[in-house]
Coordinates of C-alpha atoms in Angstrom, one line a residue:
Chain A
M16 CA 159.8 181.4 77.2
T17 CA 163.2 179.8 77.6
Q18 CA 164.3 181.5 74.5
L19 CA 163.5 184.9 76.1
E20 CA 165.5 184.1 79.2
L21 CA 168.5 182.8 77.3
N22 CA 168.5 186.0 75.3
G23 CA 168.9 188.0 78.5
S24 CA 172.2 188.7 80.1
V25 CA 174.2 185.8 81.4
P26 CA 173.9 185.4 85.1
V27 CA 177.0 186.5 87.0
K28 CA 178.8 183.8 88.9
P29 CA 178.4 184.4 92.7
P30 CA 181.8 185.4 94.2
R31 CA 183.7 182.6 95.8
T32 CA 185.9 184.6 98.0
S33 CA 184.7 183.0 101.2
F34 CA 185.4 179.6 99.8
Y35 CA 189.0 180.5 98.8
L36 CA 189.5 182.1 102.2
F37 CA 188.4 178.9 103.9
L38 CA 190.6 176.8 101.7
S39 CA 193.7 179.0 102.3
G40 CA 193.0 179.0 106.1
L41 CA 192.9 175.2 105.9
V42 CA 196.2 175.1 104.1
I43 CA 197.8 177.5 106.6
I44 CA 196.6 175.3 109.5
V45 CA 198.1 172.2 107.9
F46 CA 201.3 174.0 107.2
L47 CA 201.6 175.4 110.7
S48 CA 200.9 172.0 112.2
A49 CA 203.5 170.4 110.0
V50 CA 206.0 173.0 111.2
Y51 CA 205.0 172.4 114.8
I52 CA 205.6 168.7 114.7
E53 CA 208.8 169.2 112.7
A54 CA 207.6 167.2 109.7
D55 CA 210.6 167.4 107.4
P56 CA 210.1 165.9 103.9
V57 CA 213.8 166.3 103.3
Q58 CA 214.7 164.2 106.3
F59 CA 212.1 161.6 105.2
A60 CA 213.6 161.5 101.7
L61 CA 217.1 161.2 103.1
N62 CA 216.0 158.3 105.3
S63 CA 213.9 156.6 102.7
A64 CA 216.9 154.4 102.0
N65 CA 216.5 153.3 105.6
M66 CA 213.0 152.4 104.9
L67 CA 213.9 150.5 101.8
D68 CA 216.5 148.6 103.8
L69 CA 213.8 147.8 106.4
L70 CA 211.4 146.6 103.8
V71 CA 214.1 144.4 102.2
R72 CA 214.9 142.9 105.6
M73 CA 211.2 142.1 106.1
V74 CA 211.2 139.6 103.3
P75 CA 211.1 136.7 103.4
P76 CA 209.0 136.5 106.6
D77 CA 210.1 134.1 109.3
W78 CA 207.6 131.4 108.7
S79 CA 208.5 129.5 111.8
Y80 CA 207.2 132.4 113.8
F81 CA 203.7 131.4 112.8
V82 CA 204.1 128.3 115.0
T83 CA 205.9 130.1 117.8
T84 CA 203.3 132.8 118.2
T85 CA 200.2 130.6 117.8
P86 CA 199.5 130.4 121.6
A87 CA 199.7 134.2 121.8
M88 CA 197.4 134.5 118.8
L89 CA 194.9 132.2 120.4
D90 CA 195.2 134.3 123.6
T91 CA 194.4 137.4 121.4
I92 CA 191.3 135.8 120.1
R93 CA 190.2 134.8 123.6
M94 CA 190.8 138.3 124.9
A95 CA 188.6 139.7 122.1
L96 CA 185.9 137.1 122.7
I97 CA 185.7 137.5 126.4
G98 CA 186.2 141.2 126.3
T99 CA 183.4 141.6 123.8
T100 CA 181.1 139.4 125.9
I101 CA 181.7 141.4 129.0
G102 CA 181.2 144.6 127.1
T103 CA 177.9 143.2 125.8
I104 CA 176.6 142.3 129.2
F105 CA 177.3 145.8 130.6
S106 CA 175.9 147.5 127.4
I107 CA 172.4 145.9 127.8
P108 CA 171.2 148.1 130.6
I109 CA 173.0 151.2 129.3
M110 CA 171.5 151.0 125.8
F111 CA 168.0 151.0 127.2
L112 CA 168.8 153.9 129.5
C113 CA 170.2 155.9 126.6
A114 CA 167.3 155.4 124.2
R115 CA 165.0 158.4 124.2
N116 CA 161.8 156.3 123.6
M117 CA 162.3 153.9 126.5
F118 CA 162.2 156.2 129.5
S119 CA 160.3 159.4 130.0
A120 CA 162.9 160.9 132.4
Q121 CA 165.0 162.9 129.9
W122 CA 167.6 163.9 132.5
L123 CA 168.4 160.2 132.9
V124 CA 168.7 159.6 129.2
Q125 CA 170.9 162.7 128.6
G126 CA 173.1 161.9 131.6
C127 CA 173.7 158.3 130.3
R128 CA 174.5 159.6 126.9
L129 CA 177.0 162.0 128.2
A130 CA 178.7 159.3 130.2
L131 CA 178.7 157.1 127.2
N132 CA 180.2 159.9 125.0
I133 CA 182.9 160.5 127.6
L134 CA 183.7 156.8 127.8
R135 CA 184.1 156.6 124.0
T136 CA 186.7 159.3 123.9
I137 CA 189.2 157.2 125.8
P138 CA 191.3 155.2 123.3
D139 CA 191.6 151.4 123.9
L140 CA 195.3 151.4 124.2
L141 CA 195.2 154.0 127.1
L142 CA 192.6 151.9 128.8
A143 CA 194.8 148.9 128.5
A144 CA 197.8 150.8 129.9
I145 CA 195.7 151.8 133.0
F146 CA 194.3 148.3 133.4
A147 CA 197.8 146.8 133.1
A148 CA 198.8 148.9 136.0
I149 CA 195.9 147.6 138.0
L150 CA 195.6 144.0 137.0
G151 CA 199.2 143.3 136.2
F152 CA 200.8 142.4 132.8
S153 CA 198.4 139.7 131.8
P154 CA 195.6 139.0 129.3
L155 CA 193.2 140.0 132.2
A156 CA 194.2 143.6 131.7
G157 CA 193.4 143.3 127.9
I158 CA 190.1 141.7 128.6
A159 CA 189.1 144.5 131.0
A160 CA 190.2 147.2 128.6
L161 CA 188.4 145.6 125.6
G162 CA 185.3 145.1 127.8
V163 CA 185.1 148.8 128.8
F164 CA 186.0 149.8 125.2
S165 CA 183.2 147.6 123.7
I166 CA 180.5 149.2 125.9
G167 CA 181.1 152.5 124.1
I168 CA 180.6 151.0 120.6
I169 CA 177.8 148.4 121.3
A170 CA 175.7 150.7 123.6
K171 CA 176.0 153.6 121.1
L172 CA 175.0 151.7 118.0
S173 CA 172.3 149.8 119.9
Y174 CA 170.5 152.7 121.4
E175 CA 170.3 154.3 118.0
A176 CA 168.7 151.0 116.7
I177 CA 166.2 151.0 119.6
E178 CA 165.2 154.6 118.9
N179 CA 164.4 153.6 115.3
I180 CA 162.0 150.8 116.1
D181 CA 158.3 150.8 115.1
D182 CA 156.2 151.8 118.1
G183 CA 153.0 150.0 116.9
P184 CA 153.6 146.9 119.0
L185 CA 154.6 149.0 121.9
E186 CA 151.4 151.0 121.8
S187 CA 149.3 147.9 121.6
M188 CA 151.1 146.4 124.6
T189 CA 150.6 149.6 126.6
A190 CA 147.0 149.4 125.7
V191 CA 146.5 146.0 127.2
G192 CA 148.5 146.9 130.3
A193 CA 151.9 145.5 129.9
T194 CA 154.6 146.2 132.6
K195 CA 157.8 147.9 131.6
L196 CA 159.8 144.7 131.6
Q197 CA 157.2 142.8 129.5
W198 CA 157.1 145.8 127.2
I199 CA 160.9 145.6 126.7
A200 CA 161.0 141.8 126.4
F201 CA 158.2 141.3 123.9
G202 CA 157.9 144.7 122.2
V203 CA 161.5 146.0 121.9
I204 CA 163.9 143.1 122.0
P205 CA 162.4 141.1 119.1
Q206 CA 162.6 144.2 116.9
V207 CA 166.2 145.1 117.7
L208 CA 167.9 141.7 118.4
P209 CA 169.2 141.1 114.9
H210 CA 170.7 144.6 114.8
I211 CA 172.3 144.3 118.2
V212 CA 173.8 140.9 117.4
S213 CA 175.2 142.4 114.2
Y214 CA 176.7 145.3 116.2
I215 CA 178.2 142.8 118.7
L216 CA 179.9 140.9 115.8
Y217 CA 181.1 144.2 114.4
T218 CA 182.6 145.1 117.8
F219 CA 184.2 141.7 117.9
E220 CA 186.0 142.4 114.6
I221 CA 187.2 145.8 116.0
N222 CA 188.4 144.1 119.2
I223 CA 190.4 141.5 117.4
R224 CA 192.4 144.2 115.7
A225 CA 192.7 146.1 119.0
A226 CA 193.7 143.0 121.0
A227 CA 196.5 142.4 118.5
I228 CA 198.3 145.5 119.7
L229 CA 197.3 145.7 123.4
G230 CA 200.4 143.6 124.2
L231 CA 202.5 146.7 123.4
V232 CA 201.5 148.1 126.7
G233 CA 201.8 144.8 128.4
A234 CA 198.2 143.6 128.3
G235 CA 198.8 140.2 126.8
G236 CA 198.3 138.6 123.4
I237 CA 200.3 138.8 120.3
G238 CA 201.3 142.4 120.8
L239 CA 204.0 141.3 123.2
F240 CA 205.8 139.7 120.3
Y241 CA 205.7 142.9 118.3
N242 CA 207.7 144.5 121.1
R243 CA 210.2 141.6 121.3
A244 CA 210.7 141.3 117.5
L245 CA 211.1 145.1 117.0
G246 CA 213.5 145.2 120.0
Y247 CA 215.7 142.6 118.4
F248 CA 215.5 144.3 115.0
A249 CA 214.1 141.0 113.7
Y250 CA 212.1 142.4 110.8
D251 CA 211.4 139.1 109.2
Q252 CA 209.6 138.2 112.5
V253 CA 207.7 141.5 112.4
M254 CA 206.6 140.7 108.9
A255 CA 205.5 137.2 110.0
L256 CA 203.5 138.8 112.8
I257 CA 201.9 141.3 110.5
L258 CA 200.9 138.6 108.0
Y259 CA 199.6 136.3 110.8
T260 CA 197.4 139.1 112.2
L261 CA 196.2 139.8 108.6
V262 CA 195.2 136.2 108.1
V263 CA 193.3 135.9 111.4
V264 CA 191.6 139.3 110.9
V265 CA 190.5 138.5 107.4
I266 CA 189.2 135.1 108.3
I267 CA 187.2 136.5 111.3
D268 CA 185.9 139.4 109.3
F269 CA 184.7 137.1 106.6
I270 CA 182.8 134.8 109.0
S271 CA 181.4 137.7 110.9
L272 CA 180.3 139.4 107.6
K273 CA 178.5 136.3 106.5
I274 CA 176.7 135.9 109.8
R275 CA 175.7 139.6 109.7
E276 CA 174.4 139.4 106.2
H277 CA 172.3 136.4 107.3
L278 CA 171.0 138.3 110.2
L279 CA 169.9 141.5 108.6
Chain B
M7 CA 147.4 116.8 107.5
R8 CA 150.3 117.1 105.2
A9 CA 150.7 120.8 106.0
S10 CA 150.9 120.1 109.7
H11 CA 153.4 117.4 109.1
S12 CA 155.7 119.7 107.2
L13 CA 155.2 122.3 109.9
T14 CA 156.5 120.0 112.6
K15 CA 159.3 119.0 110.4
Q16 CA 160.2 122.6 110.0
N17 CA 160.0 123.1 113.8
Y18 CA 162.4 120.2 114.3
M19 CA 164.8 121.7 111.8
R20 CA 164.6 125.0 113.6
R21 CA 165.2 123.4 117.0
A22 CA 168.1 121.4 115.6
K23 CA 169.7 124.5 114.3
F24 CA 169.2 126.3 117.6
I25 CA 170.8 123.4 119.5
L26 CA 173.7 123.3 117.1
L27 CA 174.3 127.0 117.4
F28 CA 174.1 126.7 121.2
I29 CA 176.7 123.9 121.2
I30 CA 179.1 125.9 118.9
I31 CA 178.8 129.1 121.0
S32 CA 179.2 127.3 124.3
S33 CA 182.2 125.3 123.2
M34 CA 183.7 128.6 122.0
Y35 CA 183.3 130.1 125.4
I36 CA 184.6 127.0 127.2
W37 CA 187.7 127.1 125.0
A38 CA 188.1 130.8 125.7
F39 CA 187.7 130.7 129.4
A40 CA 189.8 127.6 129.8
G41 CA 192.7 129.2 128.0
I42 CA 193.1 132.3 130.0
Q43 CA 195.7 132.1 132.8
Y44 CA 194.2 133.5 135.9
S45 CA 197.4 134.3 137.8
G46 CA 195.1 135.7 140.5
L47 CA 194.7 139.3 141.1
L48 CA 197.8 141.2 142.3
D49 CA 197.8 142.3 145.9
S50 CA 198.4 145.8 144.6
A51 CA 195.2 145.8 142.5
W52 CA 193.0 147.4 145.1
P53 CA 195.5 150.0 146.4
V54 CA 196.3 151.0 142.8
T55 CA 192.7 151.3 142.0
K56 CA 192.1 153.5 145.0
S57 CA 195.0 155.8 144.1
I58 CA 193.9 155.9 140.5
I59 CA 190.4 157.1 141.6
S60 CA 191.9 159.6 144.1
G61 CA 194.1 160.8 141.2
F62 CA 191.2 161.4 139.0
V63 CA 189.3 163.2 141.8
S64 CA 192.2 165.5 142.5
P65 CA 194.0 166.0 139.2
D66 CA 197.4 167.7 139.0
L67 CA 196.2 171.2 137.9
E68 CA 199.6 172.7 137.8
Y69 CA 200.5 170.4 134.8
I70 CA 198.0 172.2 132.6
Y71 CA 200.3 175.1 131.7
N72 CA 204.0 175.1 132.5
R73 CA 206.2 177.9 131.2
E74 CA 209.2 175.8 130.6
G75 CA 209.2 172.1 129.9
E76 CA 206.4 170.0 128.7
D77 CA 202.8 170.5 129.8
L78 CA 199.3 169.4 129.0
L79 CA 198.5 172.2 126.5
R80 CA 201.6 171.6 124.5
G81 CA 200.9 167.9 124.4
L82 CA 197.4 168.4 123.3
V83 CA 198.3 170.9 120.6
E84 CA 201.0 168.4 119.4
T85 CA 198.4 165.6 119.3
L86 CA 196.0 167.9 117.2
A87 CA 198.8 168.8 114.9
I88 CA 199.7 165.1 114.3
A89 CA 196.0 164.4 113.5
V90 CA 195.7 167.4 111.2
V91 CA 198.9 166.8 109.1
G92 CA 198.2 163.1 109.1
I93 CA 194.7 163.5 107.6
A94 CA 196.0 166.0 105.0
L95 CA 198.6 163.5 103.9
S96 CA 196.1 160.7 103.7
V97 CA 193.6 162.7 101.7
V98 CA 196.2 163.6 99.1
L99 CA 197.2 160.0 98.8
A100 CA 193.7 158.4 99.2
V101 CA 191.8 160.4 96.5
P102 CA 193.7 158.9 93.5
I103 CA 193.6 155.4 95.1
G104 CA 189.9 155.7 95.8
L105 CA 189.2 156.7 92.2
W106 CA 191.4 153.8 91.1
A107 CA 189.4 151.4 93.2
A108 CA 186.0 152.6 92.2
R109 CA 184.4 149.9 90.0
N110 CA 182.3 152.2 87.9
L111 CA 185.3 154.3 86.8
S112 CA 187.5 151.6 85.2
S113 CA 186.5 149.5 82.3
R114 CA 188.5 146.5 83.5
Y115 CA 187.4 144.6 86.6
Y116 CA 190.8 143.5 87.7
L117 CA 192.1 147.1 87.8
S118 CA 189.5 148.2 90.4
S119 CA 189.8 145.0 92.3
S120 CA 193.5 145.3 92.6
G121 CA 192.9 148.7 94.1
K122 CA 190.4 147.2 96.5
V123 CA 192.8 144.5 97.6
S124 CA 195.7 146.9 98.2
L125 CA 193.3 149.1 100.3
S126 CA 192.2 146.1 102.5
F127 CA 195.8 145.2 103.0
L128 CA 196.5 148.8 104.3
R129 CA 193.5 148.6 106.5
T130 CA 194.7 145.6 108.4
L131 CA 197.9 147.2 109.4
P132 CA 197.3 148.8 112.8
D133 CA 198.4 152.4 113.2
I134 CA 200.6 151.4 116.1
V135 CA 202.6 148.9 114.0
L136 CA 203.1 151.5 111.2
A137 CA 204.3 154.0 113.8
L138 CA 206.8 151.4 115.1
L139 CA 208.1 151.0 111.6
F140 CA 208.2 154.8 110.9
I141 CA 210.1 155.3 114.2
K142 CA 212.8 153.2 112.8
V143 CA 212.9 155.4 109.7
V144 CA 212.7 158.9 111.0
G145 CA 213.4 158.4 114.7
P146 CA 210.9 158.7 117.5
G147 CA 208.7 161.8 117.7
A148 CA 205.6 163.4 116.3
F149 CA 206.9 163.1 112.7
A150 CA 206.8 159.4 112.9
G151 CA 203.3 159.4 114.4
M152 CA 202.1 161.7 111.6
L153 CA 203.5 159.4 108.9
A154 CA 201.9 156.4 110.6
L155 CA 198.5 158.1 110.7
G156 CA 198.8 159.5 107.2
I157 CA 199.6 156.1 105.7
G158 CA 197.3 154.1 108.0
A159 CA 194.2 156.2 107.1
I160 CA 194.6 155.6 103.4
G161 CA 193.0 152.2 103.6
M162 CA 189.8 153.3 105.2
L163 CA 189.6 156.7 103.4
G164 CA 190.2 155.1 100.0
K165 CA 187.5 152.5 100.6
L166 CA 185.0 155.1 101.7
Y167 CA 185.9 157.3 98.7
A168 CA 185.5 154.4 96.3
E169 CA 182.1 153.6 97.8
E170 CA 181.1 157.2 97.4
V171 CA 182.1 157.2 93.8
E172 CA 180.3 153.9 93.2
G173 CA 177.1 155.3 94.6
M174 CA 177.0 158.4 92.4
D175 CA 174.5 159.2 89.7
P176 CA 176.0 158.1 86.3
G177 CA 173.9 160.7 84.4
P178 CA 176.3 163.7 84.4
V179 CA 179.2 161.5 83.3
E180 CA 177.2 160.1 80.5
A181 CA 176.2 163.5 79.4
I182 CA 179.8 164.6 79.3
I183 CA 180.7 161.6 77.3
A184 CA 177.8 162.3 74.9
V185 CA 179.1 165.8 74.1
G186 CA 182.7 164.4 73.7
G187 CA 184.4 165.0 77.0
N188 CA 187.6 163.2 77.6
K189 CA 188.5 161.1 80.6
W190 CA 189.9 164.1 82.6
Q191 CA 186.8 166.3 81.8
Q192 CA 184.5 163.4 82.9
L193 CA 186.4 163.2 86.2
A194 CA 186.6 167.0 86.8
F195 CA 183.1 168.0 85.9
G196 CA 181.0 164.8 86.2
V197 CA 182.5 162.9 89.1
I198 CA 184.3 165.3 91.5
P199 CA 181.4 167.8 92.0
Q200 CA 179.1 165.0 93.0
V201 CA 181.3 163.2 95.4
V202 CA 182.9 166.1 97.2
P203 CA 180.4 166.3 100.1
G204 CA 180.7 162.6 100.7
F205 CA 184.5 162.8 100.6
I206 CA 184.5 165.7 103.1
S207 CA 182.1 163.8 105.4
A208 CA 184.3 160.7 105.3
T209 CA 187.5 162.7 105.9
L210 CA 185.9 164.3 109.0
Y211 CA 184.9 160.9 110.3
R212 CA 188.4 159.6 109.9
F213 CA 189.8 162.8 111.5
E214 CA 187.9 161.9 114.6
I215 CA 189.6 158.5 114.6
N216 CA 193.0 160.1 113.9
M217 CA 192.5 162.3 117.0
R218 CA 192.1 159.2 119.2
S219 CA 194.9 157.4 117.5
A220 CA 197.2 160.4 117.9
A221 CA 196.5 160.4 121.6
T222 CA 197.7 156.7 121.8
L223 CA 200.7 156.9 119.6
G224 CA 202.9 158.4 122.3
V225 CA 202.6 155.1 124.2
I226 CA 205.2 153.7 121.8
G227 CA 207.1 157.0 121.4
A228 CA 205.6 158.6 118.4
G229 CA 204.8 162.0 119.9
G230 CA 201.6 163.6 121.2
I231 CA 200.0 163.5 124.6
G232 CA 200.4 159.8 125.0
T233 CA 204.1 160.1 125.8
P234 CA 203.7 162.0 129.1
L235 CA 200.7 159.8 129.9
I236 CA 202.6 156.6 129.7
F237 CA 205.4 158.0 131.7
S238 CA 203.0 159.1 134.3
I239 CA 201.4 155.7 134.4
Q240 CA 204.8 154.1 134.8
S241 CA 205.8 156.4 137.6
R242 CA 202.4 155.9 139.3
N243 CA 201.8 159.6 139.2
W244 CA 198.0 159.2 139.1
E245 CA 197.2 162.9 139.7
R246 CA 199.0 163.6 136.4
V247 CA 197.3 160.7 134.6
G248 CA 194.0 162.1 135.8
I249 CA 194.6 165.6 134.3
I250 CA 196.0 164.2 131.1
L251 CA 192.9 161.9 130.6
I252 CA 190.6 164.8 131.4
G253 CA 192.5 166.8 128.8
I254 CA 192.1 164.1 126.2
V255 CA 188.4 163.6 126.9
I256 CA 187.7 167.4 126.5
V257 CA 189.6 167.7 123.3
V258 CA 188.2 164.6 121.7
L259 CA 184.7 165.6 122.7
I260 CA 185.2 169.1 121.2
V261 CA 186.6 167.6 117.9
D262 CA 183.8 165.1 117.7
L263 CA 181.1 167.7 118.3
L264 CA 182.6 170.1 115.7
S265 CA 183.1 167.4 113.2
S266 CA 179.5 166.0 113.6
Y267 CA 178.2 169.5 113.3
L268 CA 180.1 170.1 110.0
R269 CA 179.1 166.7 108.7
K270 CA 175.4 167.4 109.3
K271 CA 175.8 170.7 107.6
I272 CA 177.5 169.2 104.5
V273 CA 175.3 166.1 103.9

């Protein structure tokens, strides 16, 4: 049987014109975009000596800056912690409203999802710039920005977890006449709690990174020092800041990863 | 008897663990709240909030298109262009690094782990800090922003690529080895065809993130829509802030929708 087929004519390769068209279209878009933003490799090459010089001036890092900036670094961690907490508190009602299997009113669910999607499109740094204008140049602005920013992540991930739960327990609770709140408290929460805690920790990791740069728009934390060090062309201090942030982020990521592994 | 004894013991252990956790978490929060300086809300907080809200309700529609000078459309196109060129640059750079960091492609463990370590180092550098550094090299503007996004995305893309390669089916590569294919042939015909959909999906995902980052880069002078936004915030021109934010929301939503549609189609 196979023999017979093999003896027949070799199948012709399907034409791949559309693929090549797509690929060349992509290349043209990238090229036009590069022209539009005046991306000039020659200029980059000419200035690469500049970059080398910058890198050379970054080492050795100014180790004393680790001590100087520690209060600001602690502020950064505080901002992330409180911001994540506030975001979590606000996310709790939103995540239930967004889950399709919690409420029968679909217009409510879809409306909440749309609001959540819109919220998630606003970048954290822009939120921080707006809150800095409202609340002044203090960590409060950073906390508010991170709080709002966290809602987008926590509520989104959590409502997806809620939609994936097993409805067996829910059905049996409905059968014995549980109210909506009992239904959520004993049927839904126990199933999704480990996931939600894991998402909160994940958001906390993201918020630590975000909090480190919010100071650039005046929202407190270690970002203020980035501005200062770059303004004074003190690249050894910039390097110290980068390394310090790196160390803190790695430690917090590690702890959070261990807890998350334990949870799930 | 003995069973119930060990059960109560287990219960005590659980309770002790719970109390310990409670103490750790609450002391963390006490530390956090005690350390924040509440300078009190500014007197201007409420008026500013009111004018922000009124600015959002009546956005500056004239700013959308302006024949001469900068306008919203030009800013948004520039933001898109920064994200597009940035992602192209990082794909070109991240594919070799991702293959280098994939554990199942290299025979020596330290080779792939050195790739992993350099990727994590890149991941911890925020895009904004990279942009600040590139501004010093090529001057302020969209080019610096593009370079920052291009370099900044390598860490994440390389990691996703490496994970994609590690999760592939080893069968085709083994078959190519069995018929005597060399390293390059293994890569070109065994590895690449399998991982391309995953690579594209990861790239699209990162492109969405790039779009958001490109919108913020202007805050520090690296081009895109963020530059007029931060100027408008500083000059308290809330009508303009409103229209710019609306523009960002619409473009990011469109990009997200398109990208998630494409990703669903590919995977």
